[in-house]
Amino acid sequence: MPSYDEKYAFLEKRVDALRTNRTGDERQTDGQVFDKKTLMTIYDFMTGGVIDSIHYPISTGKEGNVFYAENEDKEPMALKIFRTSTSTFKRVTRYIEGDPRFKGVAGNRWKMIYAWTNKEYRNLQRYSEAGIPVPEPIAFDKNCLLMEFIGNETGPAPQLKDYPMDDPTEMYDEVLSFIIDGWQDAHLVHGDLSEYNVLIQDGQPILIDCGQAMTNDFFNAKDLLARDIKNVNHFFKGKGADVIPIETVIEETIDGSKDEEEESEEE
Ligand SMILES: Nc1ncnc2c1ncn2[C@@H]1O[C@H](COP(=O)(O)OP(=O)(O)OP(=O)(O)O)[C@@H](O)[C@H]1O
Ligand SMILES: [Mg+2]
């Protein structure tokens, strides 16, 4: 069994952020993300052949960072590392406690953040199986989630907010379909849908940041649905798209899934 120092030396060769030629500020941020437990999780991914190397940070946020990583075939992946901080714990708790899929996870900060990582993985799987374009989930362990990289050789895909649209109404319809099909086919409501959580790859929108998505039987699901539609309508209205009134979209979303239930009862 290699010692911690030996493992660290192994990691240093493969994780760009661990090299010493970095500024004080950068190292401080890295220290918060790459705590000992996280490093050991990454070590396991590497020795398990899932990740080969970790390169630049795509995004650094309060609750986690997303890194560009590669597998042994040098194929790109995105690695999202959740910070195991008290603030992350506080934010995610209600979403975990309200989700029947995570019964029994309570109190413990680590357990809660691990459940959160698992939850985002499962939500991505569920969206993907329902045909909604999301990054394909690849693996997860502890606070680390590995998924398909959205972008190309020149870098990560831009967020919808920074993307110059030719036809805002067409894009609006596609993003709206994430809400409607998400509810009807994946039985999920995203809960944080905005121009920040949609990436554009080859002109096509892709839904990301699915950790807080709840099943549509959650007591608060309709409020989350209304909020998602409101955010999306607000953004697209500002871009000159023909937006559909919130109430109409809500009805279509919820009534559409009723039809589906009635049909399957008749069968
Ligand atoms: N699979 C991916 N491929 C490429 N870029 C990604 C991917 N996932 C996330 N990103 C980039 O990282 C950013 C943050 O990811 P995400 O929205 O999932 O995390 P977050 O919880 O909102 O983090 P933050 O608190 O930093 O906003 C995204 O806006 C996007 O630019
Ligand atoms: Mg986000």
PDB file of C-alpha atoms and ligand atoms in Angstrom:
ATOM      1  CA  MET A   1       0.000   0.000   0.000  1.00  0.00           C
ATOM      2  CA  PRO A   2       1.658   3.276  -1.052  1.00  0.00           C
ATOM      3  CA  SER A   3       2.049   5.976   1.601  1.00  0.00           C
ATOM      4  CA  TYR A   4       0.248   9.297   1.359  1.00  0.00           C
ATOM      5  CA  ASP A   5       3.464  10.958   0.176  1.00  0.00           C
ATOM      6  CA  GLU A   6       3.896   8.377  -2.552  1.00  0.00           C
ATOM      7  CA  LYS A   7       0.320   8.845  -3.673  1.00  0.00           C
ATOM      8  CA  TYR A   8       0.781  12.604  -3.663  1.00  0.00           C
ATOM      9  CA  ALA A   9       3.908  12.311  -5.802  1.00  0.00           C
ATOM     10  CA  PHE A  10       1.915  10.191  -8.268  1.00  0.00           C
ATOM     11  CA  LEU A  11      -0.858  12.791  -8.350  1.00  0.00           C
ATOM     12  CA  GLU A  12       1.538  15.692  -8.780  1.00  0.00           C
ATOM     13  CA  LYS A  13       2.571  14.310 -12.146  1.00  0.00           C
ATOM     14  CA  ARG A  14      -1.001  14.072 -13.400  1.00  0.00           C
ATOM     15  CA  VAL A  15      -2.848  16.983 -11.827  1.00  0.00           C
ATOM     16  CA  ASP A  16      -1.666  20.309 -13.205  1.00  0.00           C
ATOM     17  CA  ALA A  17      -3.003  22.258 -10.228  1.00  0.00           C
ATOM     18  CA  LEU A  18      -0.703  20.408  -7.818  1.00  0.00           C
ATOM     19  CA  ARG A  19       2.533  21.527  -9.433  1.00  0.00           C
ATOM     20  CA  THR A  20       4.580  24.013  -7.480  1.00  0.00           C
ATOM     21  CA  ASN A  21       4.977  26.825 -10.042  1.00  0.00           C
ATOM     22  CA  ARG A  22       1.753  28.462  -8.952  1.00  0.00           C
ATOM     23  CA  THR A  23       0.957  31.724  -7.229  1.00  0.00           C
ATOM     24  CA  GLY A  24      -0.021  31.887  -3.565  1.00  0.00           C
ATOM     25  CA  ASP A  25      -3.647  32.696  -4.349  1.00  0.00           C
ATOM     26  CA  GLU A  26      -4.003  29.851  -6.789  1.00  0.00           C
ATOM     27  CA  ARG A  27      -2.540  27.429  -4.304  1.00  0.00           C
ATOM     28  CA  GLN A  28      -4.902  28.563  -1.595  1.00  0.00           C
ATOM     29  CA  THR A  29      -7.945  27.928  -3.825  1.00  0.00           C
ATOM     30  CA  ASP A  30      -6.531  24.568  -4.847  1.00  0.00           C
ATOM     31  CA  GLY A  31      -6.009  23.639  -1.213  1.00  0.00           C
ATOM     32  CA  GLN A  32      -9.708  24.128  -0.517  1.00  0.00           C
ATOM     33  CA  VAL A  33     -10.761  22.005  -3.474  1.00  0.00           C
ATOM     34  CA  PHE A  34      -8.087  19.359  -3.337  1.00  0.00           C
ATOM     35  CA  ASP A  35      -8.336  18.404   0.298  1.00  0.00           C
ATOM     36  CA  LYS A  36      -6.845  15.093   1.354  1.00  0.00           C
ATOM     37  CA  LYS A  37     -10.007  13.037   0.892  1.00  0.00           C
ATOM     38  CA  THR A  38     -10.617  14.522  -2.545  1.00  0.00           C
ATOM     39  CA  LEU A  39      -7.051  13.762  -3.589  1.00  0.00           C
ATOM     40  CA  MET A  40      -7.481  10.154  -2.510  1.00  0.00           C
ATOM     41  CA  THR A  41     -10.704   9.915  -4.512  1.00  0.00           C
ATOM     42  CA  ILE A  42      -8.893  11.225  -7.577  1.00  0.00           C
ATOM     43  CA  TYR A  43      -6.060   8.784  -6.891  1.00  0.00           C
ATOM     44  CA  ASP A  44      -8.551   5.913  -6.961  1.00  0.00           C
ATOM     45  CA  PHE A  45     -10.034   7.155 -10.227  1.00  0.00           C
ATOM     46  CA  MET A  46      -6.538   7.276 -11.709  1.00  0.00           C
ATOM     47  CA  THR A  47      -5.367   3.893 -10.529  1.00  0.00           C
ATOM     48  CA  GLY A  48      -8.743   2.486 -11.602  1.00  0.00           C
ATOM     49  CA  GLY A  49      -8.065   3.721 -15.128  1.00  0.00           C
ATOM     50  CA  VAL A  50     -11.002   6.128 -15.212  1.00  0.00           C
ATOM     51  CA  ILE A  51      -9.014   9.383 -15.282  1.00  0.00           C
ATOM     52  CA  ASP A  52      -5.516   9.795 -16.667  1.00  0.00           C
ATOM     53  CA  SER A  53      -4.831  13.457 -16.009  1.00  0.00           C
ATOM     54  CA  ILE A  54      -6.461  16.667 -14.794  1.00  0.00           C
ATOM     55  CA  HIS A  55      -5.741  19.970 -16.511  1.00  0.00           C
ATOM     56  CA  TYR A  56      -7.154  23.490 -16.382  1.00  0.00           C
ATOM     57  CA  PRO A  57     -10.123  24.631 -14.306  1.00  0.00           C
ATOM     58  CA  ILE A  58     -13.132  25.329 -16.547  1.00  0.00           C
ATOM     59  CA  SER A  59     -14.974  27.018 -13.729  1.00  0.00           C
ATOM     60  CA  THR A  60     -14.224  27.890 -10.121  1.00  0.00           C
ATOM     61  CA  GLY A  61     -17.225  28.576  -7.926  1.00  0.00           C
ATOM     62  CA  LYS A  62     -18.147  28.855  -4.286  1.00  0.00           C
ATOM     63  CA  GLU A  63     -19.365  25.313  -3.971  1.00  0.00           C
ATOM     64  CA  GLY A  64     -17.259  23.482  -6.431  1.00  0.00           C
ATOM     65  CA  ASN A  65     -14.929  23.548  -9.369  1.00  0.00           C
ATOM     66  CA  VAL A  66     -15.121  21.966 -12.784  1.00  0.00           C
ATOM     67  CA  PHE A  67     -11.901  20.759 -14.391  1.00  0.00           C
ATOM     68  CA  TYR A  68     -10.935  19.631 -17.822  1.00  0.00           C
ATOM     69  CA  ALA A  69      -9.666  16.050 -17.506  1.00  0.00           C
ATOM     70  CA  GLU A  70      -8.616  13.301 -19.899  1.00  0.00           C
ATOM     71  CA  ASN A  71      -8.852   9.524 -19.901  1.00  0.00           C
ATOM     72  CA  GLU A  72      -6.089   7.174 -21.010  1.00  0.00           C
ATOM     73  CA  ASP A  73      -7.067   7.643 -24.656  1.00  0.00           C
ATOM     74  CA  LYS A  74      -6.653  11.412 -24.202  1.00  0.00           C
ATOM     75  CA  GLU A  75     -10.386  11.871 -24.613  1.00  0.00           C
ATOM     76  CA  PRO A  76     -11.780  14.921 -22.844  1.00  0.00           C
ATOM     77  CA  MET A  77     -14.013  14.739 -19.768  1.00  0.00           C
ATOM     78  CA  ALA A  78     -15.328  17.227 -17.240  1.00  0.00           C
ATOM     79  CA  LEU A  79     -14.642  16.595 -13.557  1.00  0.00           C
ATOM     80  CA  LYS A  80     -16.877  18.439 -11.106  1.00  0.00           C
ATOM     81  CA  ILE A  81     -15.518  18.514  -7.571  1.00  0.00           C
ATOM     82  CA  PHE A  82     -17.874  19.649  -4.842  1.00  0.00           C
ATOM     83  CA  ARG A  83     -16.370  21.507  -1.945  1.00  0.00           C
ATOM     84  CA  THR A  84     -17.120  19.731   1.319  1.00  0.00           C
ATOM     85  CA  SER A  85     -17.708  23.043   3.081  1.00  0.00           C
ATOM     86  CA  THR A  86     -20.405  24.026   5.550  1.00  0.00           C
ATOM     87  CA  SER A  87     -21.957  26.419   3.022  1.00  0.00           C
ATOM     88  CA  THR A  88     -22.367  23.649   0.422  1.00  0.00           C
ATOM     89  CA  PHE A  89     -23.795  21.407   3.137  1.00  0.00           C
ATOM     90  CA  LYS A  90     -26.334  24.056   4.117  1.00  0.00           C
ATOM     91  CA  ARG A  91     -27.488  24.669   0.581  1.00  0.00           C
ATOM     92  CA  VAL A  92     -27.874  21.055  -0.473  1.00  0.00           C
ATOM     93  CA  THR A  93     -29.505  19.650   2.660  1.00  0.00           C
ATOM     94  CA  ARG A  94     -33.098  20.550   1.830  1.00  0.00           C
ATOM     95  CA  TYR A  95     -32.813  19.137  -1.668  1.00  0.00           C
ATOM     96  CA  ILE A  96     -31.539  15.833  -0.340  1.00  0.00           C
ATOM     97  CA  GLU A  97     -33.966  15.594   2.567  1.00  0.00           C
ATOM     98  CA  GLY A  98     -36.906  16.332   0.259  1.00  0.00           C
ATOM     99  CA  ASP A  99     -35.961  13.612  -2.226  1.00  0.00           C
ATOM    100  CA  PRO A 100     -37.390  10.141  -1.568  1.00  0.00           C
ATOM    101  CA  ARG A 101     -34.428   8.628  -3.431  1.00  0.00           C
ATOM    102  CA  PHE A 102     -32.174   9.704  -0.565  1.00  0.00           C
ATOM    103  CA  LYS A 103     -34.088   8.583   2.510  1.00  0.00           C
ATOM    104  CA  GLY A 104     -31.903   8.136   5.564  1.00  0.00           C
ATOM    105  CA  VAL A 105     -29.141  10.548   4.597  1.00  0.00           C
ATOM    106  CA  ALA A 106     -29.214  13.142   7.334  1.00  0.00           C
ATOM    107  CA  GLY A 107     -27.001  15.306   9.466  1.00  0.00           C
ATOM    108  CA  ASN A 108     -23.496  14.299   8.474  1.00  0.00           C
ATOM    109  CA  ARG A 109     -21.784  16.852   6.247  1.00  0.00           C
ATOM    110  CA  TRP A 110     -19.702  14.370   4.264  1.00  0.00           C
ATOM    111  CA  LYS A 111     -22.556  11.958   3.726  1.00  0.00           C
ATOM    112  CA  MET A 112     -24.769  14.777   2.574  1.00  0.00           C
ATOM    113  CA  ILE A 113     -22.276  16.072   0.014  1.00  0.00           C
ATOM    114  CA  TYR A 114     -21.584  12.546  -1.241  1.00  0.00           C
ATOM    115  CA  ALA A 115     -25.338  12.059  -1.630  1.00  0.00           C
ATOM    116  CA  TRP A 116     -25.481  15.330  -3.539  1.00  0.00           C
ATOM    117  CA  THR A 117     -22.816  14.115  -5.973  1.00  0.00           C
ATOM    118  CA  ASN A 118     -24.701  10.852  -6.403  1.00  0.00           C
ATOM    119  CA  LYS A 119     -27.895  12.832  -6.948  1.00  0.00           C
ATOM    120  CA  GLU A 120     -26.457  14.922  -9.753  1.00  0.00           C
ATOM    121  CA  TYR A 121     -25.118  11.750 -11.370  1.00  0.00           C
ATOM    122  CA  ARG A 122     -28.518  10.053 -11.182  1.00  0.00           C
ATOM    123  CA  ASN A 123     -30.347  13.117 -12.453  1.00  0.00           C
ATOM    124  CA  LEU A 124     -28.014  13.294 -15.452  1.00  0.00           C
ATOM    125  CA  GLN A 125     -28.669   9.617 -16.116  1.00  0.00           C
ATOM    126  CA  ARG A 126     -32.394  10.107 -15.901  1.00  0.00           C
ATOM    127  CA  TYR A 127     -32.412  13.124 -18.201  1.00  0.00           C
ATOM    128  CA  SER A 128     -30.171  11.359 -20.643  1.00  0.00           C
ATOM    129  CA  GLU A 129     -32.340   8.215 -20.721  1.00  0.00           C
ATOM    130  CA  ALA A 130     -35.348  10.434 -21.430  1.00  0.00           C
ATOM    131  CA  GLY A 131     -33.528  11.936 -24.416  1.00  0.00           C
ATOM    132  CA  ILE A 132     -32.871  15.362 -22.934  1.00  0.00           C
ATOM    133  CA  PRO A 133     -29.410  16.574 -23.945  1.00  0.00           C
ATOM    134  CA  VAL A 134     -27.166  16.694 -20.862  1.00  0.00           C
ATOM    135  CA  PRO A 135     -23.498  15.763 -20.379  1.00  0.00           C
ATOM    136  CA  GLU A 136     -23.378  11.959 -20.299  1.00  0.00           C
ATOM    137  CA  PRO A 137     -22.479  10.919 -16.733  1.00  0.00           C
ATOM    138  CA  ILE A 138     -19.358   8.734 -16.606  1.00  0.00           C
ATOM    139  CA  ALA A 139     -18.607   7.998 -12.947  1.00  0.00           C
ATOM    140  CA  PHE A 140     -18.883   9.400  -9.450  1.00  0.00           C
ATOM    141  CA  ASP A 141     -17.266   8.767  -6.101  1.00  0.00           C
ATOM    142  CA  LYS A 142     -17.479  10.761  -2.868  1.00  0.00           C
ATOM    143  CA  ASN A 143     -17.558  14.461  -3.916  1.00  0.00           C
ATOM    144  CA  CYS A 144     -16.281  13.920  -7.474  1.00  0.00           C
ATOM    145  CA  LEU A 145     -18.495  13.654 -10.539  1.00  0.00           C
ATOM    146  CA  LEU A 146     -17.084  12.777 -13.924  1.00  0.00           C
ATOM    147  CA  MET A 147     -19.064  13.513 -17.058  1.00  0.00           C
ATOM    148  CA  GLU A 148     -18.851  14.141 -20.747  1.00  0.00           C
ATOM    149  CA  PHE A 149     -16.979  17.313 -21.673  1.00  0.00           C
ATOM    150  CA  ILE A 150     -19.166  19.814 -23.497  1.00  0.00           C
ATOM    151  CA  GLY A 151     -17.017  21.840 -25.853  1.00  0.00           C
ATOM    152  CA  ASN A 152     -14.470  21.232 -28.576  1.00  0.00           C
ATOM    153  CA  GLU A 153     -10.717  21.443 -29.253  1.00  0.00           C
ATOM    154  CA  THR A 154     -10.780  25.190 -28.684  1.00  0.00           C
ATOM    155  CA  GLY A 155     -12.256  24.882 -25.194  1.00  0.00           C
ATOM    156  CA  PRO A 156     -15.440  24.470 -23.185  1.00  0.00           C
ATOM    157  CA  ALA A 157     -18.775  25.429 -24.726  1.00  0.00           C
ATOM    158  CA  PRO A 158     -20.126  28.904 -23.901  1.00  0.00           C
ATOM    159  CA  GLN A 159     -23.066  29.432 -21.587  1.00  0.00           C
ATOM    160  CA  LEU A 160     -26.316  30.459 -23.239  1.00  0.00           C
ATOM    161  CA  LYS A 161     -25.972  33.936 -21.717  1.00  0.00           C
ATOM    162  CA  ASP A 162     -22.819  34.580 -23.776  1.00  0.00           C
ATOM    163  CA  TYR A 163     -23.983  32.983 -26.990  1.00  0.00           C
ATOM    164  CA  PRO A 164     -25.055  35.226 -29.875  1.00  0.00           C
ATOM    165  CA  MET A 165     -28.272  33.660 -31.177  1.00  0.00           C
ATOM    166  CA  ASP A 166     -29.447  33.811 -34.791  1.00  0.00           C
ATOM    167  CA  ASP A 167     -32.959  32.779 -33.936  1.00  0.00           C
ATOM    168  CA  PRO A 168     -33.882  33.336 -30.269  1.00  0.00           C
ATOM    169  CA  THR A 169     -37.392  31.903 -30.687  1.00  0.00           C
ATOM    170  CA  GLU A 170     -36.040  28.641 -32.042  1.00  0.00           C
ATOM    171  CA  MET A 171     -33.558  28.412 -29.170  1.00  0.00           C
ATOM    172  CA  TYR A 172     -36.332  29.293 -26.704  1.00  0.00           C
ATOM    173  CA  ASP A 173     -38.460  26.412 -27.975  1.00  0.00           C
ATOM    174  CA  GLU A 174     -35.589  23.997 -27.509  1.00  0.00           C
ATOM    175  CA  VAL A 175     -34.839  25.162 -23.991  1.00  0.00           C
ATOM    176  CA  LEU A 176     -38.547  25.044 -23.169  1.00  0.00           C
ATOM    177  CA  SER A 177     -38.619  21.438 -24.347  1.00  0.00           C
ATOM    178  CA  PHE A 178     -36.040  20.641 -21.625  1.00  0.00           C
ATOM    179  CA  ILE A 179     -38.610  21.804 -19.086  1.00  0.00           C
ATOM    180  CA  ILE A 180     -41.623  20.085 -20.637  1.00  0.00           C
ATOM    181  CA  ASP A 181     -39.941  16.816 -21.664  1.00  0.00           C
ATOM    182  CA  GLY A 182     -37.928  16.874 -18.445  1.00  0.00           C
ATOM    183  CA  TRP A 183     -41.165  16.841 -16.475  1.00  0.00           C
ATOM    184  CA  GLN A 184     -43.080  14.427 -18.683  1.00  0.00           C
ATOM    185  CA  ASP A 185     -40.385  11.962 -19.697  1.00  0.00           C
ATOM    186  CA  ALA A 186     -37.676  12.189 -17.033  1.00  0.00           C
ATOM    187  CA  HIS A 187     -40.201  13.097 -14.311  1.00  0.00           C
ATOM    188  CA  LEU A 188     -37.801  15.759 -13.097  1.00  0.00           C
ATOM    189  CA  VAL A 189     -37.941  19.477 -12.545  1.00  0.00           C
ATOM    190  CA  HIS A 190     -34.532  21.146 -12.873  1.00  0.00           C
ATOM    191  CA  GLY A 191     -35.059  23.893 -10.309  1.00  0.00           C
ATOM    192  CA  ASP A 192     -32.165  26.141 -11.370  1.00  0.00           C
ATOM    193  CA  LEU A 193     -32.733  26.553 -15.073  1.00  0.00           C
ATOM    194  CA  SER A 194     -31.264  29.747 -16.423  1.00  0.00           C
ATOM    195  CA  GLU A 195     -28.982  31.088 -19.141  1.00  0.00           C
ATOM    196  CA  TYR A 196     -26.050  30.054 -16.903  1.00  0.00           C
ATOM    197  CA  ASN A 197     -26.986  26.391 -16.800  1.00  0.00           C
ATOM    198  CA  VAL A 198     -27.393  25.822 -20.519  1.00  0.00           C
ATOM    199  CA  LEU A 199     -24.272  25.386 -22.655  1.00  0.00           C
ATOM    200  CA  ILE A 200     -24.241  25.734 -26.425  1.00  0.00           C
ATOM    201  CA  GLN A 201     -22.337  23.111 -28.391  1.00  0.00           C
ATOM    202  CA  ASP A 202     -22.440  23.300 -32.203  1.00  0.00           C
ATOM    203  CA  GLY A 203     -25.406  25.642 -31.927  1.00  0.00           C
ATOM    204  CA  GLN A 204     -27.350  23.140 -29.795  1.00  0.00           C
ATOM    205  CA  PRO A 205     -28.357  23.786 -26.179  1.00  0.00           C
ATOM    206  CA  ILE A 206     -27.290  21.300 -23.491  1.00  0.00           C
ATOM    207  CA  LEU A 207     -28.679  21.315 -19.971  1.00  0.00           C
ATOM    208  CA  ILE A 208     -26.166  21.208 -17.094  1.00  0.00           C
ATOM    209  CA  ASP A 209     -25.953  21.616 -13.306  1.00  0.00           C
ATOM    210  CA  CYS A 210     -28.628  19.057 -12.469  1.00  0.00           C
ATOM    211  CA  GLY A 211     -27.827  18.413  -8.806  1.00  0.00           C
ATOM    212  CA  GLN A 212     -30.832  20.246  -7.427  1.00  0.00           C
ATOM    213  CA  ALA A 213     -33.332  18.680  -9.856  1.00  0.00           C
ATOM    214  CA  MET A 214     -36.220  17.036  -8.002  1.00  0.00           C
ATOM    215  CA  THR A 215     -38.694  14.352  -9.023  1.00  0.00           C
ATOM    216  CA  ASN A 216     -41.967  15.902 -10.206  1.00  0.00           C
ATOM    217  CA  ASP A 217     -43.892  14.415  -7.273  1.00  0.00           C
ATOM    218  CA  PHE A 218     -41.885  16.570  -4.835  1.00  0.00           C
ATOM    219  CA  PHE A 219     -44.304  18.743  -2.834  1.00  0.00           C
ATOM    220  CA  ASN A 220     -42.669  21.890  -4.153  1.00  0.00           C
ATOM    221  CA  ALA A 221     -42.208  20.675  -7.740  1.00  0.00           C
ATOM    222  CA  LYS A 222     -44.798  22.991  -9.275  1.00  0.00           C
ATOM    223  CA  ASP A 223     -43.174  26.051  -7.706  1.00  0.00           C
ATOM    224  CA  LEU A 224     -39.797  24.975  -9.070  1.00  0.00           C
ATOM    225  CA  LEU A 225     -41.403  24.420 -12.471  1.00  0.00           C
ATOM    226  CA  ALA A 226     -42.932  27.895 -12.448  1.00  0.00           C
ATOM    227  CA  ARG A 227     -39.602  29.420 -11.450  1.00  0.00           C
ATOM    228  CA  ASP A 228     -37.718  27.654 -14.247  1.00  0.00           C
ATOM    229  CA  ILE A 229     -40.236  28.853 -16.832  1.00  0.00           C
ATOM    230  CA  LYS A 230     -40.127  32.369 -15.423  1.00  0.00           C
ATOM    231  CA  ASN A 231     -36.319  32.526 -15.642  1.00  0.00           C
ATOM    232  CA  VAL A 232     -36.247  31.169 -19.166  1.00  0.00           C
ATOM    233  CA  ASN A 233     -39.064  33.453 -20.334  1.00  0.00           C
ATOM    234  CA  HIS A 234     -37.383  36.480 -18.794  1.00  0.00           C
ATOM    235  CA  PHE A 235     -34.083  35.798 -20.528  1.00  0.00           C
ATOM    236  CA  PHE A 236     -35.593  35.057 -23.940  1.00  0.00           C
ATOM    237  CA  LYS A 237     -38.017  37.955 -23.819  1.00  0.00           C
ATOM    238  CA  GLY A 238     -35.003  40.216 -23.430  1.00  0.00           C
ATOM    239  CA  LYS A 239     -33.550  38.620 -26.571  1.00  0.00           C
ATOM    240  CA  GLY A 240     -36.682  39.322 -28.581  1.00  0.00           C
ATOM    241  CA  ALA A 241     -38.064  35.756 -28.713  1.00  0.00           C
ATOM    242  CA  ASP A 242     -41.803  35.072 -28.901  1.00  0.00           C
ATOM    243  CA  VAL A 243     -42.356  33.696 -25.429  1.00  0.00           C
ATOM    244  CA  ILE A 244     -45.374  31.689 -24.271  1.00  0.00           C
ATOM    245  CA  PRO A 245     -47.136  32.854 -21.082  1.00  0.00           C
ATOM    246  CA  ILE A 246     -45.968  31.017 -17.960  1.00  0.00           C
ATOM    247  CA  GLU A 247     -49.440  29.688 -17.119  1.00  0.00           C
ATOM    248  CA  THR A 248     -49.819  28.187 -20.585  1.00  0.00           C
ATOM    249  CA  VAL A 249     -46.484  26.396 -20.331  1.00  0.00           C
ATOM    250  CA  ILE A 250     -47.318  25.083 -16.860  1.00  0.00           C
ATOM    251  CA  GLU A 251     -50.642  23.731 -18.117  1.00  0.00           C
ATOM    252  CA  GLU A 252     -49.075  22.122 -21.133  1.00  0.00           C
ATOM    253  CA  THR A 253     -46.371  20.545 -18.999  1.00  0.00           C
ATOM    254  CA  ILE A 254     -48.663  19.148 -16.333  1.00  0.00           C
ATOM    255  CA  ASP A 255     -51.675  18.270 -18.512  1.00  0.00           C
ATOM    256  CA  GLY A 256     -49.454  16.577 -21.044  1.00  0.00           C
ATOM    257  CA  SER A 257     -48.209  14.184 -18.388  1.00  0.00           C
ATOM    258  CA  LYS A 258     -51.821  13.510 -17.264  1.00  0.00           C
ATOM    259  CA  ASP A 259     -52.733  12.431 -20.803  1.00  0.00           C
ATOM    260  CA  GLU A 260     -49.823  10.084 -20.728  1.00  0.00           C
ATOM    261  CA  GLU A 261     -50.983   8.541 -17.426  1.00  0.00           C
ATOM    262  CA  GLU A 262     -54.535   8.132 -18.726  1.00  0.00           C
ATOM    263  CA  GLU A 263     -53.262   6.453 -21.867  1.00  0.00           C
ATOM    264  CA  SER A 264     -51.209   3.967 -19.907  1.00  0.00           C
ATOM    265  CA  GLU A 265     -54.178   3.227 -17.598  1.00  0.00           C
ATOM    266  CA  GLU A 266     -56.307   2.373 -20.604  1.00  0.00           C
ATOM    267  CA  GLU A 267     -53.786  -0.092 -21.944  1.00  0.00           C
TER     268      GLU A 267
HETATM  269  N1  LIG B   1     -19.708  18.875 -18.706  1.00  0.00           N
HETATM  270  C1  LIG B   1     -19.190  20.091 -18.854  1.00  0.00           C
HETATM  271  N2  LIG B   1     -18.445  20.406 -19.927  1.00  0.00           N
HETATM  272  C2  LIG B   1     -17.920  21.647 -20.074  1.00  0.00           C
HETATM  273  N3  LIG B   1     -18.089  22.647 -19.190  1.00  0.00           N
HETATM  274  C3  LIG B   1     -18.833  22.402 -18.095  1.00  0.00           C
HETATM  275  C4  LIG B   1     -19.422  21.119 -17.864  1.00  0.00           C
HETATM  276  N4  LIG B   1     -20.096  21.166 -16.699  1.00  0.00           N
HETATM  277  C5  LIG B   1     -19.932  22.400 -16.220  1.00  0.00           C
HETATM  278  N5  LIG B   1     -19.173  23.167 -17.041  1.00  0.00           N
HETATM  279  C6  LIG B   1     -18.782  24.562 -16.837  1.00  0.00           C
HETATM  280  O1  LIG B   1     -18.632  24.816 -15.454  1.00  0.00           O
HETATM  281  C7  LIG B   1     -19.576  25.789 -15.004  1.00  0.00           C
HETATM  282  C8  LIG B   1     -20.087  25.409 -13.613  1.00  0.00           C
HETATM  283  O2  LIG B   1     -20.723  24.160 -13.672  1.00  0.00           O
HETATM  284  P1  LIG B   1     -22.116  23.921 -12.945  1.00  0.00           P
HETATM  285  O3  LIG B   1     -23.094  24.935 -13.401  1.00  0.00           O
HETATM  286  O4  LIG B   1     -22.458  22.484 -13.121  1.00  0.00           O
HETATM  287  O5  LIG B   1     -21.723  24.129 -11.441  1.00  0.00           O
HETATM  288  P2  LIG B   1     -22.274  25.148 -10.346  1.00  0.00           P
HETATM  289  O6  LIG B   1     -22.687  24.318  -9.227  1.00  0.00           O
HETATM  290  O7  LIG B   1     -23.242  26.132 -10.935  1.00  0.00           O
HETATM  291  O8  LIG B   1     -20.973  25.866  -9.986  1.00  0.00           O
HETATM  292  P3  LIG B   1     -20.829  27.386  -9.608  1.00  0.00           P
HETATM  293  O9  LIG B   1     -21.272  27.471  -8.188  1.00  0.00           O
HETATM  294  O10 LIG B   1     -19.386  27.563  -9.860  1.00  0.00           O
HETATM  295  O11 LIG B   1     -21.708  28.161 -10.573  1.00  0.00           O
HETATM  296  C9  LIG B   1     -20.649  25.806 -16.063  1.00  0.00           C
HETATM  297  O12 LIG B   1     -21.287  27.049 -16.153  1.00  0.00           O
HETATM  298  C10 LIG B   1     -19.880  25.499 -17.334  1.00  0.00           C
HETATM  299  O13 LIG B   1     -19.281  26.666 -17.859  1.00  0.00           O
HETATM  300 MG    MG B   2     -24.294  26.436 -12.662  1.00  0.00          MG
END
